[in-house]
Tab-separated table of C-alpha atoms in Angstrom:
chain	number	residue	atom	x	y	z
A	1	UNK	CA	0.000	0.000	0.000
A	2	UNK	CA	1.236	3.390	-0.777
A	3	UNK	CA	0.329	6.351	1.751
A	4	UNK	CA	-0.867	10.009	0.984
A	5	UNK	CA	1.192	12.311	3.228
A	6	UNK	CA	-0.171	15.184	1.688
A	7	UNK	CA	-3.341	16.388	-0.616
A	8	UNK	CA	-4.490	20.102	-2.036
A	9	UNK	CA	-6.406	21.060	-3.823
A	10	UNK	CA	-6.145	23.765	-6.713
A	11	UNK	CA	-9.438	24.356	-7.779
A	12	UNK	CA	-12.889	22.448	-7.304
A	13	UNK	CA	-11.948	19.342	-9.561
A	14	UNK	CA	-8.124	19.560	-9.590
A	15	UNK	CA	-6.126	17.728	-6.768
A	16	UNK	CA	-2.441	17.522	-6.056
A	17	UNK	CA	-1.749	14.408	-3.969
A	18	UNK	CA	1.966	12.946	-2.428
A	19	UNK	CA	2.513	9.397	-2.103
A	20	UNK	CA	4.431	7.299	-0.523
A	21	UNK	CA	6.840	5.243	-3.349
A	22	UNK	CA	10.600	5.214	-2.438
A	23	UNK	CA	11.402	2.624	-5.125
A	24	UNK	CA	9.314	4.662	-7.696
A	25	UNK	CA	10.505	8.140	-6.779
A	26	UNK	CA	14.022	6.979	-6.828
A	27	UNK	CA	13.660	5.401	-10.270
A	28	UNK	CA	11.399	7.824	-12.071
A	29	UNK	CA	12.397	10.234	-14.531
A	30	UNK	CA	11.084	13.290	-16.444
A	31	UNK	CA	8.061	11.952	-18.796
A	32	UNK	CA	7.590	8.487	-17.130
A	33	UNK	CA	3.637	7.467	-15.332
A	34	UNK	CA	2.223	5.683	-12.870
A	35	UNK	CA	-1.131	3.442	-12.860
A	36	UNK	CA	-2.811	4.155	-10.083
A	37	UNK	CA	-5.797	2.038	-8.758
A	38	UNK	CA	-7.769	2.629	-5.760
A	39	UNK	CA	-10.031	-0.862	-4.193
A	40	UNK	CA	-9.843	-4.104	-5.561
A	41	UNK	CA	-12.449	-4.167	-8.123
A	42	UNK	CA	-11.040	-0.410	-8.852
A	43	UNK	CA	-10.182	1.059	-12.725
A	44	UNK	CA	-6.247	1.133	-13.930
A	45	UNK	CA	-6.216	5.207	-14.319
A	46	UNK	CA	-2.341	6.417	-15.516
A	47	UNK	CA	-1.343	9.171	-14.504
A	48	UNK	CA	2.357	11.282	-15.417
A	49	UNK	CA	4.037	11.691	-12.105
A	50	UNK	CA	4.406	15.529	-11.674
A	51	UNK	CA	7.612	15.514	-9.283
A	52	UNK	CA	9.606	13.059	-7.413
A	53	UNK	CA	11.353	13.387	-3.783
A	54	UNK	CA	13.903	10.814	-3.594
A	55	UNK	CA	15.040	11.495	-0.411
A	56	UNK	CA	11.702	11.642	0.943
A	57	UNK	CA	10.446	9.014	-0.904
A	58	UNK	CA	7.329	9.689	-2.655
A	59	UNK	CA	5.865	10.852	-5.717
A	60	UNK	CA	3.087	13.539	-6.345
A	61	UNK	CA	0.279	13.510	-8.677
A	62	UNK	CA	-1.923	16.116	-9.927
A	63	UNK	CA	-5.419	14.543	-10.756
A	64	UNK	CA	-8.444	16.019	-12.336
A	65	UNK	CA	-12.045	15.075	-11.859
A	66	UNK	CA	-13.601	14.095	-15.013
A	67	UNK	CA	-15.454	10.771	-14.477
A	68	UNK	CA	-16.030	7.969	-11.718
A	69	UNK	CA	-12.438	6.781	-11.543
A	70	UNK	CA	-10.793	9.988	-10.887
A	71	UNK	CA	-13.157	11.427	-8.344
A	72	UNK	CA	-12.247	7.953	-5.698
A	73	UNK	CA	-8.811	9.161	-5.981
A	74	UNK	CA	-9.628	12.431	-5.302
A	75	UNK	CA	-11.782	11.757	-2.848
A	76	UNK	CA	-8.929	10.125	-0.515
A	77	UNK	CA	-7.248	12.553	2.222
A	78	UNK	CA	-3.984	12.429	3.873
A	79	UNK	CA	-3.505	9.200	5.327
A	80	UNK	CA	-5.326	6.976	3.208
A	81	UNK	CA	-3.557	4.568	1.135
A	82	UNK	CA	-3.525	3.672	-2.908
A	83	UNK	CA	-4.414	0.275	-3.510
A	84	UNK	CA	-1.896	-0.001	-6.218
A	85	UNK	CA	0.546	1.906	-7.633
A	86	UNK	CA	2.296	0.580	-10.418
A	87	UNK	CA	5.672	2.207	-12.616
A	88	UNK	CA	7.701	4.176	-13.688
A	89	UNK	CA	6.138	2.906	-16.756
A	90	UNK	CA	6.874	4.908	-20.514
A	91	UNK	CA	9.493	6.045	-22.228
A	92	UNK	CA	11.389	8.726	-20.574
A	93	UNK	CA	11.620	12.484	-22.069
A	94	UNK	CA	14.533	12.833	-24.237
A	95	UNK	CA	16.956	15.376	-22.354
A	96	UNK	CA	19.996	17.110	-24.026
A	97	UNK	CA	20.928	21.017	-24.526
A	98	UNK	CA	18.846	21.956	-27.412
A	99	UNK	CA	18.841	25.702	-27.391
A	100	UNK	CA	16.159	27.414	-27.104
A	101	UNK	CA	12.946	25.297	-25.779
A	102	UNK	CA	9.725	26.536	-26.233
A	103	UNK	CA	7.148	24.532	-23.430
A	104	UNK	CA	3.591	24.610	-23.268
A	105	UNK	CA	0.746	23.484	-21.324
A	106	UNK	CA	-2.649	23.582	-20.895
A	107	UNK	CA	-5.024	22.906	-18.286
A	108	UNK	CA	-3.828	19.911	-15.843
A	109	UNK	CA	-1.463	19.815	-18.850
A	110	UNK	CA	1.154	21.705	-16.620
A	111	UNK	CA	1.649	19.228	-14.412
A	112	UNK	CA	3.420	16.986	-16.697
A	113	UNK	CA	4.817	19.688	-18.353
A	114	UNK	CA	6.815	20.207	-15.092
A	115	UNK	CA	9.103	17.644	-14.305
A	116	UNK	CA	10.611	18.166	-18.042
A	117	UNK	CA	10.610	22.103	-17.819
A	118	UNK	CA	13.164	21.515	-14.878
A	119	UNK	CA	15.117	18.717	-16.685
A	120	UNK	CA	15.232	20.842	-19.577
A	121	UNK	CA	16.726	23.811	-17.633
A	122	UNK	CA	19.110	21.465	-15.340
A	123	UNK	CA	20.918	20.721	-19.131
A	124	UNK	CA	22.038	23.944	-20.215
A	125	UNK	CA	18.671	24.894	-21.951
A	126	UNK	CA	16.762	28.643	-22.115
A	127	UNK	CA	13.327	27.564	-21.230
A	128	UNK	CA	10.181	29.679	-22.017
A	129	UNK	CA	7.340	28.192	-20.717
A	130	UNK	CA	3.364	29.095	-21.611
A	131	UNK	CA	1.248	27.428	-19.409
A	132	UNK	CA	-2.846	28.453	-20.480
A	133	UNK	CA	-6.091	28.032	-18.665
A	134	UNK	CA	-10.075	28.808	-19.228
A	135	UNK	CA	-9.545	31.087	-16.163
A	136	UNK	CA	-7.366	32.020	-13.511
A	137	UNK	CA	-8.930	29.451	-10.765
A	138	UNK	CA	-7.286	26.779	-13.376
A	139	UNK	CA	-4.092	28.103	-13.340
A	140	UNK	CA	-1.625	25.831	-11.678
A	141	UNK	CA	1.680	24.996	-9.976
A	142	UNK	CA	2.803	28.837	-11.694
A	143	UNK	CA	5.547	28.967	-9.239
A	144	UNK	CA	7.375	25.351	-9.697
A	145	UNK	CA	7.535	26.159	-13.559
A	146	UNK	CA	8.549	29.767	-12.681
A	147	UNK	CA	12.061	28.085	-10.723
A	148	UNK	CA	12.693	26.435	-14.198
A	149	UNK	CA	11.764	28.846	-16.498
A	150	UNK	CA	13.888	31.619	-18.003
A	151	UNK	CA	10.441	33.138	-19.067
A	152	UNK	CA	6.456	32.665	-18.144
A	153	UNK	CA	4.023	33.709	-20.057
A	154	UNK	CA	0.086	32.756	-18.869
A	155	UNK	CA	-2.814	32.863	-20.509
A	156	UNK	CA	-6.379	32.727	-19.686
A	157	UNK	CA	-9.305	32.076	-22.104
A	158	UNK	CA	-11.344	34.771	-20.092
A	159	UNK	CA	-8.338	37.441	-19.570
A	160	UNK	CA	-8.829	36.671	-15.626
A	161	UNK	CA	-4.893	36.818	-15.117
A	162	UNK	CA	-2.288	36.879	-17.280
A	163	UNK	CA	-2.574	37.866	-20.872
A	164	UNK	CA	-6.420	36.845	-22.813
A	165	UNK	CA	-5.895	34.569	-25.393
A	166	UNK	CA	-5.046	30.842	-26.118
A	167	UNK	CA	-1.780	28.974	-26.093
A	168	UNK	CA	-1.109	29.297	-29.529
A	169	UNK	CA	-1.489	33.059	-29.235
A	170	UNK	CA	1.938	33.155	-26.913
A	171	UNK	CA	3.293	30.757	-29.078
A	172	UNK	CA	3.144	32.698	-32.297
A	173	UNK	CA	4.745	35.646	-30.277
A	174	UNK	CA	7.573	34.040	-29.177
A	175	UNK	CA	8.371	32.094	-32.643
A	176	UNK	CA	8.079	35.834	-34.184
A	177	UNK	CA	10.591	37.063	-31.928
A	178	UNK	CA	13.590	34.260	-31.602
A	179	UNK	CA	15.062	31.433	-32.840
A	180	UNK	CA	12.919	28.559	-30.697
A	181	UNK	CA	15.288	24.907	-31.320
A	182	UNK	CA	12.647	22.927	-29.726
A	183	UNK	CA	9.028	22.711	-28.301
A	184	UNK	CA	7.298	20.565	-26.380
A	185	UNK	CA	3.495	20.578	-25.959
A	186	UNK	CA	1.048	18.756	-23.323
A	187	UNK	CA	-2.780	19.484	-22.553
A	188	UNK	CA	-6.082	18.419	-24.115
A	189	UNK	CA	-5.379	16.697	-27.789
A	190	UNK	CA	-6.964	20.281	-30.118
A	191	UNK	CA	-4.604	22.247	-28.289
A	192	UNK	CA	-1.576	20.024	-29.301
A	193	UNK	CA	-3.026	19.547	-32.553
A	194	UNK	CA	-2.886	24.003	-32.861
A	195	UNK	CA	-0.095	24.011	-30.831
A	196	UNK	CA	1.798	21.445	-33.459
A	197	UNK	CA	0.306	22.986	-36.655
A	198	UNK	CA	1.941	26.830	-35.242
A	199	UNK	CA	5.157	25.005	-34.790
A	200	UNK	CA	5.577	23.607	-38.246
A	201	UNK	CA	4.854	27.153	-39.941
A	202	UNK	CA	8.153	27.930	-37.777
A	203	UNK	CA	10.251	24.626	-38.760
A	204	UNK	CA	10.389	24.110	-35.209
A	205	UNK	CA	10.729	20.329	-34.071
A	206	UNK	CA	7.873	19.486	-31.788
A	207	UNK	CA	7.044	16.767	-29.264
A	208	UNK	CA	3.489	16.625	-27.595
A	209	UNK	CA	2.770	13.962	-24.714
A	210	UNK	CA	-0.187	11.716	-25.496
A	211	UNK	CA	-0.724	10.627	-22.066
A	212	UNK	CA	-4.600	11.913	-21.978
A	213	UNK	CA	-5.338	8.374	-24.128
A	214	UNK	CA	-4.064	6.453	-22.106
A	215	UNK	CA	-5.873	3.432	-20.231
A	216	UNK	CA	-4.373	-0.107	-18.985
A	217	UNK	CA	-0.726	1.164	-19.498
A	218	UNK	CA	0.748	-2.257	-21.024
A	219	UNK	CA	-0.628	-2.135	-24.443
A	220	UNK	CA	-3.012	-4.835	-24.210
A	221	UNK	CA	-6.086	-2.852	-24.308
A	222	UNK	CA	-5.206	-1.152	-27.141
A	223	UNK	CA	-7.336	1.667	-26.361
A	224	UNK	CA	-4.506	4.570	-26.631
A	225	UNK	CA	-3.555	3.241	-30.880
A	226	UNK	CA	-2.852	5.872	-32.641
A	227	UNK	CA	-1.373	6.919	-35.479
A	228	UNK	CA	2.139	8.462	-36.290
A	229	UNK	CA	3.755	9.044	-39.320
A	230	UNK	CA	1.002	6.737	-40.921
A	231	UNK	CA	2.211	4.015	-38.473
A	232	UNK	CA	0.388	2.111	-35.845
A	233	UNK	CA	1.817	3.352	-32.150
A	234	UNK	CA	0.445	2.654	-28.768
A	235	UNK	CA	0.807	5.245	-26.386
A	236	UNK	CA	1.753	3.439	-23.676
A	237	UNK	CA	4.613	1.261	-25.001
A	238	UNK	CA	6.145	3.469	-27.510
A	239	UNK	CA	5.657	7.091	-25.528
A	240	UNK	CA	3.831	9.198	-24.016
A	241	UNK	CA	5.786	11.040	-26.165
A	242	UNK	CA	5.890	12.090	-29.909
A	243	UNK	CA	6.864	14.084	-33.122
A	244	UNK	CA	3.588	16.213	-32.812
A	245	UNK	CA	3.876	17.141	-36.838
A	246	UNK	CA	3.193	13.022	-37.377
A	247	UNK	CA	0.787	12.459	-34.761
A	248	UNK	CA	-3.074	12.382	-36.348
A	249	UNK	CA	-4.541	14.533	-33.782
A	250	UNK	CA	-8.067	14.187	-36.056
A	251	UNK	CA	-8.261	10.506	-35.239
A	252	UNK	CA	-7.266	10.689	-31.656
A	253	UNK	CA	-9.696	13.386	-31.188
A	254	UNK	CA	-12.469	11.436	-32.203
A	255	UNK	CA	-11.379	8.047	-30.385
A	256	UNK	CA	-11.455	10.147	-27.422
A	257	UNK	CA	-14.843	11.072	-27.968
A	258	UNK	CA	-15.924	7.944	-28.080
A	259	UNK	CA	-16.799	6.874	-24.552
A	260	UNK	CA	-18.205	9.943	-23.527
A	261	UNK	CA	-21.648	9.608	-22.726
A	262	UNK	CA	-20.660	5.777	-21.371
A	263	UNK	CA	-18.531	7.533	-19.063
A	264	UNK	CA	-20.894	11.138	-18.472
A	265	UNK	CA	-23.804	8.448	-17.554
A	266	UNK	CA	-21.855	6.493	-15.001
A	267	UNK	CA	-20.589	9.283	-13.408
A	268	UNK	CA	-24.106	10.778	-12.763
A	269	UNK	CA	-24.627	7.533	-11.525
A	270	UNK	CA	-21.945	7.165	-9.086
A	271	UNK	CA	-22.630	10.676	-7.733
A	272	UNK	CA	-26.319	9.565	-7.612
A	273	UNK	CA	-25.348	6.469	-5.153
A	274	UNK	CA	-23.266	9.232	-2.915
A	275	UNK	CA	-26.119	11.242	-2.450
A	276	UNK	CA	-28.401	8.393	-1.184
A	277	UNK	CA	-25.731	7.349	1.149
């Protein structure tokens, strides 16, 4: 069993969570996930471990509330344990001194984004770093990418903080202004699909993190297939990570849409069973 030390929360649906995991923490590295299930009979979730604490021994996660799954982890406070907690799993982030890295993330996004913004600027690399929102209540862990950042620039849908405007907005300001080596995108698939199609105006190599697919995390499923460079890839086995100008983002988009109302209806009725209880 793996302990929570600590939980917080960041907005209504978005939780940050530490764990207990000496053997993971010590092992992980920028990029790799976890699968995380809570009770026996519980779902595999994965999730991308946001930092690691060797010395302390654990691992935190940053989890969002979007069906039944998600909300029991969530829903577990400081002390409670994970009933499994399975990894590093994936293929690490690729980590040299590019240049100039351009890193972006939206959403829950960021919390990936973070463990390779600080690899990034441990090798030798200028980092600037968008990190977008709907609003300014969604806005998260600013601060940890502002320590590896040599520039921030935030955006908000609704103009509540930061600059008003979308991801690709900061992107096309920055690729106007320098010479960008490298980016790296991660958030919900249409903004890596934008975020990739701004980058290849700009000749810039891109990798986005396909992580959001994800669903057993050995490949067996075969739930996160996509496709890459007209090639079969699963998600899971061969990433998280990939060139985002050979990723279909059309096709992933609408194999994401496909359980939707499966999982919208038993949501409403695992929230239904809470409220009787």
């Amino acid at each position: 069993m793996n302990e929570i030390i600590e939980k917080e929360f960041f907005s209504e649906n978005v939780v940050r969570l530490e764990i207990k995991a000496p053997r993971i923490a010590k092992a992980r590295r920028a990029g790799h996930f976890v699968i995380v299930k809570v009770g026996e009979t519980g779902e595999r979730i994965p999730l991308t471990i946001a930092s690691a604490n060797p010395h302390k021994g654990t691992i935190t996660l940053v989890i969002q509330r979007v069906g039944v799954s998600s909300r029991r982890i969530a829903e577990l406070n400081v002390g409670d344990e994970i009933t499994d907690l399975v990894g590093p799993l994936g293929e690490a982030t690729h980590i040299e001194n590019f240049g100039t890295v351009l890193a972006c993330g939206g959403g829950v996004g960021v919390a990936p984004l973070l463990p390779i913004v600080e690899a990034l600027k441990k090798a030798g690399n200028k980092v600037i770093t968008v990190i977008a929102a709907r609003n300014k209540d969604l806005i998260i862990l600013e601060d940890q990418i502002k320590e590896y950042s040599d520039e921030v620039i935030v955006m908000t849908d609704d103009g509540s903080y930061g600059e008003k405007g979308l991801v690709t907005d900061a992107m096309e300001k920055v690729l106007q202004r320098e010479k960008v080596d490298l980016s790296v995108v991660i958030g919900p698939a249409i903004m890596m699909k934008f975020a990739a199609l701004t980058t290849r105006k700009y000749e810039v190599p891109t990798y986005a993190s396909l992580n959001t697919i994800m669903v057993d995390g050995t490949g067996m499923c075969g739930a996160c297939r996509i496709t890459v460079g007209g090639k079969t890839k699963f998600v899971c086995i061969d990433g998280p990570e990939f060139d985002a100008h050979q990723v279909d983002f059309d096709e992933m988009l609408l194999r994401l849409g496909g359980y939707k109302e499966i999982e919208k209806q038993a949501e409403q009725e695992y929230l239904q069973t809470k409220e009787k209880k």
